[in-house]
Short mmCIF file of C-alpha atoms in Angstrom, two decimals:
data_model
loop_
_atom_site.label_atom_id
_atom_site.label_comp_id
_atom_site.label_asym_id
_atom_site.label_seq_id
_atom_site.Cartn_x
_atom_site.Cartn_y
_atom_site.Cartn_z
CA UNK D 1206 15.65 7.01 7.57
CA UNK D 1207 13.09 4.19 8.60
CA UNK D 1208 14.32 1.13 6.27
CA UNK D 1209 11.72 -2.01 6.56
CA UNK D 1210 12.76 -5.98 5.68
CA UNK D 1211 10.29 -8.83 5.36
CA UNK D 1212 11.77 -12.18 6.07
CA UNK D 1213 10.07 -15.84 5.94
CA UNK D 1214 9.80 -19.03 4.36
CA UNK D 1215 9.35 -18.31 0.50
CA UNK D 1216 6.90 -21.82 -0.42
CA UNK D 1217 4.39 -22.45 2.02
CA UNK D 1218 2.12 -26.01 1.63
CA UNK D 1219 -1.65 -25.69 1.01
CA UNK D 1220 -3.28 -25.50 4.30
CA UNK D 1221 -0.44 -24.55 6.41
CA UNK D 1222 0.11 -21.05 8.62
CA UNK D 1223 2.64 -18.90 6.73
CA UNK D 1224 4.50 -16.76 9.43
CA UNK D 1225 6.30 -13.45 7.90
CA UNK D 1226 8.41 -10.93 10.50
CA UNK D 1227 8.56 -7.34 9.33
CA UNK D 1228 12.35 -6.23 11.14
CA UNK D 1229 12.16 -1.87 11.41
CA UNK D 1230 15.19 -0.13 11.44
CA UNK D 1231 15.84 3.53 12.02
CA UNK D 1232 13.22 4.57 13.79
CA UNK D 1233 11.52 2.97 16.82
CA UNK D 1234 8.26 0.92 17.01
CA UNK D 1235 7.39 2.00 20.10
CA UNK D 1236 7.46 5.84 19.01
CA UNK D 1237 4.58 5.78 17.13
CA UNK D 1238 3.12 4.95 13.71
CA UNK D 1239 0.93 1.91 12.74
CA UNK D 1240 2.80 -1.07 11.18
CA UNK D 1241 0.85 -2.91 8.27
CA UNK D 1242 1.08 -5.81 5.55
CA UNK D 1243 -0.49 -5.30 2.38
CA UNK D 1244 -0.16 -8.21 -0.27
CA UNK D 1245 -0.02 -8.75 -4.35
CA UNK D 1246 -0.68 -11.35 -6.25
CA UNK D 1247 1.71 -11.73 -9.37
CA UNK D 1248 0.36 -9.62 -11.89
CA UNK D 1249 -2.29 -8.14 -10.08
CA UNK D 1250 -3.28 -4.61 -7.83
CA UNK D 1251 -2.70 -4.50 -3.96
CA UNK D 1252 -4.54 -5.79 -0.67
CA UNK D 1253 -4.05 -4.51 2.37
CA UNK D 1254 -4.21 -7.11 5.18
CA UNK D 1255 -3.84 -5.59 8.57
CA UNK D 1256 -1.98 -3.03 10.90
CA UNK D 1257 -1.23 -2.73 13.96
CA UNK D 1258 -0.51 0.25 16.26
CA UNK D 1259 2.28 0.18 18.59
CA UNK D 1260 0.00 0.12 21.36
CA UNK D 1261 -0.99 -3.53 20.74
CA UNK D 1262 -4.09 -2.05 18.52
CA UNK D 1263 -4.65 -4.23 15.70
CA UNK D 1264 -7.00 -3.55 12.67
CA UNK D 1265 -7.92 -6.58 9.95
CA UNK D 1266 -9.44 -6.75 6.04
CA UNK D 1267 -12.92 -8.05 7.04
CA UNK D 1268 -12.52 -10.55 3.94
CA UNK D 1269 -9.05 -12.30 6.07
CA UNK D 1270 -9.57 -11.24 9.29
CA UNK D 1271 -10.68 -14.90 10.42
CA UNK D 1272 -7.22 -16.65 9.20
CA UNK D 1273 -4.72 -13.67 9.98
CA UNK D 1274 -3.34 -12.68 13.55
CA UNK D 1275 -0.70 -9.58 13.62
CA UNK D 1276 1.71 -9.13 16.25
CA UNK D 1277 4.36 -6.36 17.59
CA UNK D 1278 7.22 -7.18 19.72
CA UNK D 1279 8.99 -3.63 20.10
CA UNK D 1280 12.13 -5.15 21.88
CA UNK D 1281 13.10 -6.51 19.17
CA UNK D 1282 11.45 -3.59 16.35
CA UNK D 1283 10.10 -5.93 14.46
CA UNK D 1284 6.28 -7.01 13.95
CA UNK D 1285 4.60 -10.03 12.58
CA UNK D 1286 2.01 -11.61 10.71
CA UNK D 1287 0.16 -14.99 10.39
CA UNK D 1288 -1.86 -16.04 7.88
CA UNK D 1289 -3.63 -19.65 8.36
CA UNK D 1290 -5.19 -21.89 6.01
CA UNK D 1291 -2.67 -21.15 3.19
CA UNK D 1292 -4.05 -21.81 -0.54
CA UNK D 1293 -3.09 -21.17 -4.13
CA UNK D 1294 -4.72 -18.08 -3.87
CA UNK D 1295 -2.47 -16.50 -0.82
CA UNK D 1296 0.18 -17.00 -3.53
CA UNK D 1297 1.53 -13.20 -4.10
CA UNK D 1298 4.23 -10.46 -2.58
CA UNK D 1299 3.58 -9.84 0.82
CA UNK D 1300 5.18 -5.98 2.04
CA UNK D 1301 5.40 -4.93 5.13
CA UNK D 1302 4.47 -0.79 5.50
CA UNK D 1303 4.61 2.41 7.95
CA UNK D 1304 1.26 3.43 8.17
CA UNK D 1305 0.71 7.15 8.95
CA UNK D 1306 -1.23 7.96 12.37
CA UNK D 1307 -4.19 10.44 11.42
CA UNK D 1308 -7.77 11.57 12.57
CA UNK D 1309 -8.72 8.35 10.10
CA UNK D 1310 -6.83 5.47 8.60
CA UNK D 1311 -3.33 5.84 7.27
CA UNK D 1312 -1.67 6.19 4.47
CA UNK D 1313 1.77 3.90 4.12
CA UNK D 1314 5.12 6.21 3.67
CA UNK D 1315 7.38 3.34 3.78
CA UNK D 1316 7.70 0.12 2.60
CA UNK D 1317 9.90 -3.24 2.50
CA UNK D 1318 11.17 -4.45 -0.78
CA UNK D 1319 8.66 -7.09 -0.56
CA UNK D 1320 9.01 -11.26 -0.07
CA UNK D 1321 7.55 -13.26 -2.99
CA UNK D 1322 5.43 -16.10 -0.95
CA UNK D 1323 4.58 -19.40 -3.00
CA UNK D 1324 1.75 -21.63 -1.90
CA UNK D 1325 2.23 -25.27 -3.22
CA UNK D 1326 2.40 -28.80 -2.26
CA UNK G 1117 -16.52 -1.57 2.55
CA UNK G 1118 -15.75 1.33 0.21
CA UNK G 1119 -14.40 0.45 -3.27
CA UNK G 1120 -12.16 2.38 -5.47
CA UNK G 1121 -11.95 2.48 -9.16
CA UNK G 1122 -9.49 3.85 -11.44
CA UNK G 1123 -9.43 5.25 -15.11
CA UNK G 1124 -8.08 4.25 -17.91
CA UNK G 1125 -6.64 0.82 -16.69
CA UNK G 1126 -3.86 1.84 -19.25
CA UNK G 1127 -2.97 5.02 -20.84
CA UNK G 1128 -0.28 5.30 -23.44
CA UNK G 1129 1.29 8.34 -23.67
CA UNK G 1130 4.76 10.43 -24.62
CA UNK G 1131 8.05 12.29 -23.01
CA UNK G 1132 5.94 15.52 -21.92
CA UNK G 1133 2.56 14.70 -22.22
CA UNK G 1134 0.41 16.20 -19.41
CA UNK G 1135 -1.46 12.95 -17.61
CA UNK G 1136 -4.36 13.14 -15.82
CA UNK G 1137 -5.52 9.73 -13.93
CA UNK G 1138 -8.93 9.57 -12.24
CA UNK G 1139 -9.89 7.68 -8.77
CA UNK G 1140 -13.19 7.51 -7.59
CA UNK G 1141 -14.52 6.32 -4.13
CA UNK G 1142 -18.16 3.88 -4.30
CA UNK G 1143 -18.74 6.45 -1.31
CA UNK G 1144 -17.30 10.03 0.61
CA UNK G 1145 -13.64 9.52 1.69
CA UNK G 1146 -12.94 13.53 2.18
CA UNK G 1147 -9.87 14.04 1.77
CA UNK G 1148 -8.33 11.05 2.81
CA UNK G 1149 -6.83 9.65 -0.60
CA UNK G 1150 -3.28 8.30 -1.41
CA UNK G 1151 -1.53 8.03 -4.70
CA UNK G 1152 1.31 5.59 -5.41
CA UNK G 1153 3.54 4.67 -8.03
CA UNK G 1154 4.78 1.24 -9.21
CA UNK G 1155 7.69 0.45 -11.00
CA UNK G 1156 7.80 -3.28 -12.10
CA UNK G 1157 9.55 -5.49 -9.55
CA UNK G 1158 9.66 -3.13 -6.97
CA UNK G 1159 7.62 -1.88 -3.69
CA UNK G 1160 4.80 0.93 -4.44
CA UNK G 1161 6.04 4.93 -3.32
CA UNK G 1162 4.13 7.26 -1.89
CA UNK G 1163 3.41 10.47 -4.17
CA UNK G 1164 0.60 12.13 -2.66
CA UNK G 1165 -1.11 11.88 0.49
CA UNK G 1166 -4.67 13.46 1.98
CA UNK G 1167 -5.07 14.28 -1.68
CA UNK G 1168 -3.19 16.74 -2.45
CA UNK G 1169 -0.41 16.76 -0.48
CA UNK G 1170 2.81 16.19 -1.83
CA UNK G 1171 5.60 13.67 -0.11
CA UNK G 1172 8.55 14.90 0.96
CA UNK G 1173 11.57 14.24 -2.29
CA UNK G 1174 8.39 13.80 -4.92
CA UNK G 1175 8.69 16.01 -7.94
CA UNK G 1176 6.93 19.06 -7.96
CA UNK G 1177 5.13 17.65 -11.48
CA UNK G 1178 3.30 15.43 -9.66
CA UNK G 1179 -0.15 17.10 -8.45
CA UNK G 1180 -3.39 15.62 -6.57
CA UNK G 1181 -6.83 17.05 -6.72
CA UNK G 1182 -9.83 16.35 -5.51
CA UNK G 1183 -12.53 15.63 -2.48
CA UNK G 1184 -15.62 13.09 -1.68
CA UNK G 1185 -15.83 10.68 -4.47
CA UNK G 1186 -13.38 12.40 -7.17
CA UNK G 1187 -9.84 12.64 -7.16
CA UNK G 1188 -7.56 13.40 -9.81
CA UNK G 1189 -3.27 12.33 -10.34
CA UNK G 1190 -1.98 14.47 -12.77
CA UNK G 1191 1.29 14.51 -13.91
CA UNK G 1192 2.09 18.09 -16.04
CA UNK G 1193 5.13 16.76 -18.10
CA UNK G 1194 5.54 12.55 -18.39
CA UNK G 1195 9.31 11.91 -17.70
CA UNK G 1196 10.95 8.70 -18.77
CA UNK G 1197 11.27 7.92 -15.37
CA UNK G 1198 7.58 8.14 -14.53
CA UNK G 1199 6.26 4.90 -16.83
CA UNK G 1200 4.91 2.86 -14.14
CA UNK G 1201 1.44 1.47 -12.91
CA UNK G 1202 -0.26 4.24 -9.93
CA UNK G 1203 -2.89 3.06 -6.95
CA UNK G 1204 -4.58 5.20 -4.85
CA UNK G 1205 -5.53 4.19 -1.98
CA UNK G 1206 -8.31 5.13 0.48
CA UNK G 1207 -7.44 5.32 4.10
CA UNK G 1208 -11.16 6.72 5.74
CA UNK G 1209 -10.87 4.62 8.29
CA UNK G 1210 -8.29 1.85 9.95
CA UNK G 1211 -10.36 -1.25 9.01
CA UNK G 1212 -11.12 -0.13 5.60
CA UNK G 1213 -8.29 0.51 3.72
CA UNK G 1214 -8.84 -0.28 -0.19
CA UNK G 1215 -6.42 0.57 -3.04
CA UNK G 1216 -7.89 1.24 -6.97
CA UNK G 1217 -7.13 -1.34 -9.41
CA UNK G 1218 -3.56 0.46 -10.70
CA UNK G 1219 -3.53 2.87 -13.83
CA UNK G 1220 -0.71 1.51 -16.16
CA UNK G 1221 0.96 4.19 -17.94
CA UNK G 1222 3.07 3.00 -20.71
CA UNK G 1223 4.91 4.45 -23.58
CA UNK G 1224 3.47 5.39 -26.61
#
Protein backbone atom coordinates (compact mmCIF):
# COMPACT_ATOMS: atom_id res chain seq x y z
CA UNK A 1 0.00 0.00 0.00
CA UNK A 2 1.43 3.41 -1.37
CA UNK A 3 1.98 5.47 2.07
CA UNK A 4 3.05 9.33 1.26
CA UNK A 5 5.11 11.78 3.97
CA UNK A 6 5.61 15.51 3.53
CA UNK A 7 8.62 16.83 5.29
CA UNK A 8 10.03 20.60 5.55
CA UNK A 9 10.63 23.51 7.53
CA UNK A 10 7.26 24.27 9.43
CA UNK A 11 7.72 28.62 9.64
CA UNK A 12 8.92 30.04 6.61
CA UNK A 13 9.85 34.17 6.61
CA UNK A 14 7.82 36.49 4.33
CA UNK A 15 9.48 36.53 1.06
CA UNK A 16 11.51 33.49 1.29
CA UNK A 17 11.29 30.03 -1.03
CA UNK A 18 9.61 27.34 1.12
CA UNK A 19 11.01 23.91 -0.12
CA UNK A 20 8.64 20.75 0.87
CA UNK A 21 9.86 16.90 -0.27
CA UNK A 22 6.97 14.50 -0.73
CA UNK A 23 9.05 10.81 0.28
CA UNK A 24 6.64 7.69 -1.60
CA UNK A 25 6.77 4.49 -0.20
CA UNK A 26 5.31 1.26 -1.45
CA UNK A 27 5.01 1.71 -4.74
CA UNK A 28 7.50 3.17 -7.25
CA UNK A 29 7.61 6.68 -8.83
CA UNK A 30 8.90 5.64 -11.80
CA UNK A 31 5.90 3.08 -12.44
CA UNK A 32 3.51 5.44 -13.16
CA UNK A 33 0.97 7.86 -11.67
CA UNK A 34 1.22 11.71 -11.42
CA UNK A 35 2.52 13.10 -8.09
CA UNK A 36 0.76 16.43 -6.88
CA UNK A 37 0.57 19.10 -3.93
CA UNK A 38 -2.62 20.55 -3.15
CA UNK A 39 -2.71 23.14 -0.17
CA UNK A 40 -5.30 24.50 2.73
CA UNK A 41 -5.41 27.30 4.44
CA UNK A 42 -6.56 26.88 8.19
CA UNK A 43 -10.11 26.84 8.13
CA UNK A 44 -10.64 26.98 4.64
CA UNK A 45 -11.44 24.46 1.25
CA UNK A 46 -8.49 23.01 -0.88
CA UNK A 47 -6.05 24.26 -3.76
CA UNK A 48 -4.41 22.23 -5.84
CA UNK A 49 -0.92 23.50 -6.81
CA UNK A 50 0.78 21.28 -9.27
CA UNK A 51 1.68 17.63 -10.44
CA UNK A 52 4.00 16.15 -11.99
CA UNK A 53 4.20 12.92 -14.05
CA UNK A 54 6.96 10.60 -13.63
CA UNK A 55 8.15 11.38 -16.93
CA UNK A 56 9.46 14.82 -15.88
CA UNK A 57 5.83 16.28 -17.09
CA UNK A 58 4.85 18.96 -14.88
CA UNK A 59 1.39 20.74 -14.77
CA UNK A 60 0.84 24.24 -12.56
CA UNK A 61 -2.46 26.33 -11.02
CA UNK A 62 -2.27 29.23 -13.55
CA UNK A 63 -2.91 31.60 -10.39
CA UNK A 64 0.94 30.12 -8.77
CA UNK A 65 2.46 28.85 -11.56
CA UNK A 66 4.99 31.92 -11.72
CA UNK A 67 6.41 31.32 -7.95
CA UNK A 68 6.18 27.36 -7.85
CA UNK A 69 8.70 24.84 -9.55
CA UNK A 70 7.93 20.89 -8.94
CA UNK A 71 10.47 18.35 -9.15
CA UNK A 72 10.81 14.31 -9.21
CA UNK A 73 13.90 12.53 -8.34
CA UNK A 74 12.77 8.73 -8.67
CA UNK A 75 16.11 7.39 -7.13
CA UNK A 76 15.30 8.47 -4.25
CA UNK A 77 10.95 8.11 -4.62
CA UNK A 78 10.44 11.16 -3.48
CA UNK A 79 9.27 14.50 -5.35
CA UNK A 80 9.41 18.13 -4.51
CA UNK A 81 8.02 21.40 -4.50
CA UNK A 82 9.06 25.12 -4.32
CA UNK A 83 7.10 27.81 -3.70
CA UNK A 84 8.88 31.44 -3.90
CA UNK A 85 7.91 34.68 -2.65
CA UNK A 86 6.38 33.27 0.60
CA UNK A 87 3.55 35.58 2.29
CA UNK A 88 0.94 35.44 5.01
CA UNK A 89 -1.27 34.16 2.62
CA UNK A 90 0.85 30.79 1.62
CA UNK A 91 0.17 30.17 5.33
CA UNK A 92 -1.95 26.69 5.23
CA UNK A 93 -1.44 22.59 5.10
CA UNK A 94 0.42 21.68 2.25
CA UNK A 95 -0.35 17.54 1.16
CA UNK A 96 1.36 15.84 -1.05
CA UNK A 97 -1.13 13.30 -3.42
CA UNK A 98 -1.17 10.25 -6.05
CA UNK A 99 -2.85 11.58 -8.83
CA UNK A 100 -4.65 9.02 -11.05
CA UNK A 101 -3.37 8.77 -14.85
CA UNK A 102 -6.60 9.09 -17.14
CA UNK A 103 -7.76 10.23 -20.71
CA UNK A 104 -8.03 13.82 -18.61
CA UNK A 105 -6.73 15.11 -15.33
CA UNK A 106 -6.61 12.97 -12.24
CA UNK A 107 -8.22 12.38 -9.45
CA UNK A 108 -5.86 11.96 -6.06
CA UNK A 109 -6.28 8.27 -4.34
CA UNK A 110 -3.70 8.90 -1.84
CA UNK A 111 -2.55 11.34 0.30
CA UNK A 112 0.15 12.42 3.07
CA UNK A 113 -1.05 13.35 6.47
CA UNK A 114 -0.29 16.81 5.59
CA UNK A 115 2.62 19.49 7.01
CA UNK A 116 1.13 22.64 8.62
CA UNK A 117 3.46 25.52 6.91
CA UNK A 118 3.58 29.00 8.85
CA UNK A 119 4.62 32.13 7.03
CA UNK A 120 5.96 34.82 9.52
CA UNK A 121 8.77 37.03 10.29
CA UNK B 1 -10.63 27.96 -15.46
CA UNK B 2 -13.72 25.96 -14.50
CA UNK B 3 -15.22 26.65 -11.04
CA UNK B 4 -17.10 24.38 -8.81
CA UNK B 5 -19.75 25.14 -6.34
CA UNK B 6 -21.28 23.17 -3.71
CA UNK B 7 -24.73 23.06 -1.83
CA UNK B 8 -25.67 23.66 1.24
CA UNK B 9 -22.25 24.93 2.68
CA UNK B 10 -23.66 23.08 5.83
CA UNK B 11 -26.33 20.62 6.30
CA UNK B 12 -27.37 19.37 9.68
CA UNK B 13 -28.72 16.23 9.80
CA UNK B 14 -29.33 12.75 12.00
CA UNK B 15 -28.02 8.89 12.51
CA UNK B 16 -29.89 7.59 9.22
CA UNK B 17 -30.90 10.41 7.42
CA UNK B 18 -30.54 9.96 3.62
CA UNK B 19 -28.04 13.05 2.38
CA UNK B 20 -27.94 14.28 -0.80
CA UNK B 21 -25.02 17.02 -1.56
CA UNK B 22 -24.97 18.86 -4.90
CA UNK B 23 -21.73 19.94 -7.08
CA UNK B 24 -22.01 21.85 -10.01
CA UNK B 25 -19.30 22.67 -12.70
CA UNK B 26 -19.37 26.80 -14.17
CA UNK B 27 -18.91 24.52 -17.40
CA UNK B 28 -19.07 20.50 -18.95
CA UNK B 29 -16.63 18.27 -16.99
CA UNK B 30 -18.34 14.78 -18.27
CA UNK B 31 -17.78 12.57 -16.12
CA UNK B 32 -14.73 13.51 -14.66
CA UNK B 33 -15.82 14.45 -10.95
CA UNK B 34 -14.30 13.39 -7.54
CA UNK B 35 -15.87 13.33 -4.15
CA UNK B 36 -13.91 13.49 -0.88
CA UNK B 37 -14.44 13.42 2.63
CA UNK B 38 -12.83 15.44 5.47
CA UNK B 39 -12.59 14.63 8.87
CA UNK B 40 -11.18 17.57 11.00
CA UNK B 41 -7.39 17.41 11.36
CA UNK B 42 -6.85 14.95 8.93
CA UNK B 43 -5.97 14.48 4.99
CA UNK B 44 -9.19 14.42 2.54
CA UNK B 45 -10.25 10.43 1.22
CA UNK B 46 -11.28 9.57 -1.83
CA UNK B 47 -15.06 8.28 -2.03
CA UNK B 48 -15.98 8.46 -5.50
CA UNK B 49 -14.20 8.91 -8.58
CA UNK B 50 -15.36 9.64 -12.52
CA UNK B 51 -18.64 10.24 -10.75
CA UNK B 52 -19.93 7.46 -9.87
CA UNK B 53 -17.47 5.16 -9.25
CA UNK B 54 -16.92 3.89 -6.00
CA UNK B 55 -13.17 3.51 -4.30
CA UNK B 56 -12.02 0.46 -3.43
CA UNK B 57 -12.86 -0.13 0.93
CA UNK B 58 -15.68 2.90 0.62
CA UNK B 59 -19.04 1.88 1.95
CA UNK B 60 -21.49 0.78 -0.33
CA UNK B 61 -23.89 3.85 1.22
CA UNK B 62 -21.96 6.16 -0.38
CA UNK B 63 -23.34 6.82 -4.10
CA UNK B 64 -22.32 9.46 -6.96
CA UNK B 65 -24.55 10.64 -9.71
CA UNK B 66 -24.38 12.75 -12.27
CA UNK B 67 -22.78 14.19 -15.78
CA UNK B 68 -21.87 17.80 -17.46
CA UNK B 69 -22.57 20.41 -14.95
CA UNK B 70 -24.61 18.30 -12.18
CA UNK B 71 -23.43 15.88 -9.87
CA UNK B 72 -24.93 14.56 -6.91
CA UNK B 73 -23.10 12.76 -3.28
CA UNK B 74 -25.63 11.02 -1.62
CA UNK B 75 -25.25 9.21 1.31
CA UNK B 76 -28.57 6.63 1.91
CA UNK B 77 -28.15 6.22 5.77
CA UNK B 78 -25.77 9.10 7.76
CA UNK B 79 -23.49 6.99 10.11
CA UNK B 80 -21.79 8.57 13.07
CA UNK B 81 -18.76 8.05 11.39
CA UNK B 82 -19.65 10.01 8.28
CA UNK B 83 -19.92 13.81 10.02
CA UNK B 84 -17.29 15.45 8.13
CA UNK B 85 -16.89 18.34 5.49
CA UNK B 86 -16.98 16.64 1.43
CA UNK B 87 -15.11 18.40 -1.83
CA UNK B 88 -15.47 17.36 -5.09
CA UNK B 89 -13.16 17.96 -7.21
CA UNK B 90 -12.96 18.40 -11.01
CA UNK B 91 -10.13 16.78 -12.80
CA UNK B 92 -11.14 17.69 -16.88
CA UNK B 93 -7.97 18.37 -17.56
CA UNK B 94 -4.19 18.33 -15.87
CA UNK B 95 -3.85 22.15 -15.55
CA UNK B 96 -7.25 22.69 -14.28
CA UNK B 97 -7.93 20.92 -11.39
CA UNK B 98 -10.50 22.85 -8.98
CA UNK B 99 -12.15 21.43 -5.82
CA UNK B 100 -15.94 22.90 -4.55
CA UNK B 101 -15.92 24.92 -1.53
CA UNK B 102 -16.57 21.69 1.06
CA UNK B 103 -20.22 20.72 2.20
CA UNK B 104 -20.07 20.52 6.10
CA UNK B 105 -22.29 17.98 7.41
CA UNK B 106 -22.82 18.22 11.04
CA UNK B 107 -25.05 16.74 13.60
CA UNK B 108 -28.32 17.75 14.22
Amino acid sequence: QVQLQESGPGLVKPSETQSLTCGVSGYSISSGYYWGWIRQPPGKGLEWIASIHHSGKTYYNPSLKSRVAISVDASKNQFSLKLSSMSAADTAVYYCARQAEGDAGGFFDSWGQGTLVTVSS
Amino acid sequence: DIQMTQSPSTLSASVGDRVIITCRASQSIKSWLAWYQQKPGKAPNLLIYKASSLQSGVPSRFSGSGSGTEFTLTISSLQPDDFATYYCQQYSSYSGVTFGPGTKVDIK
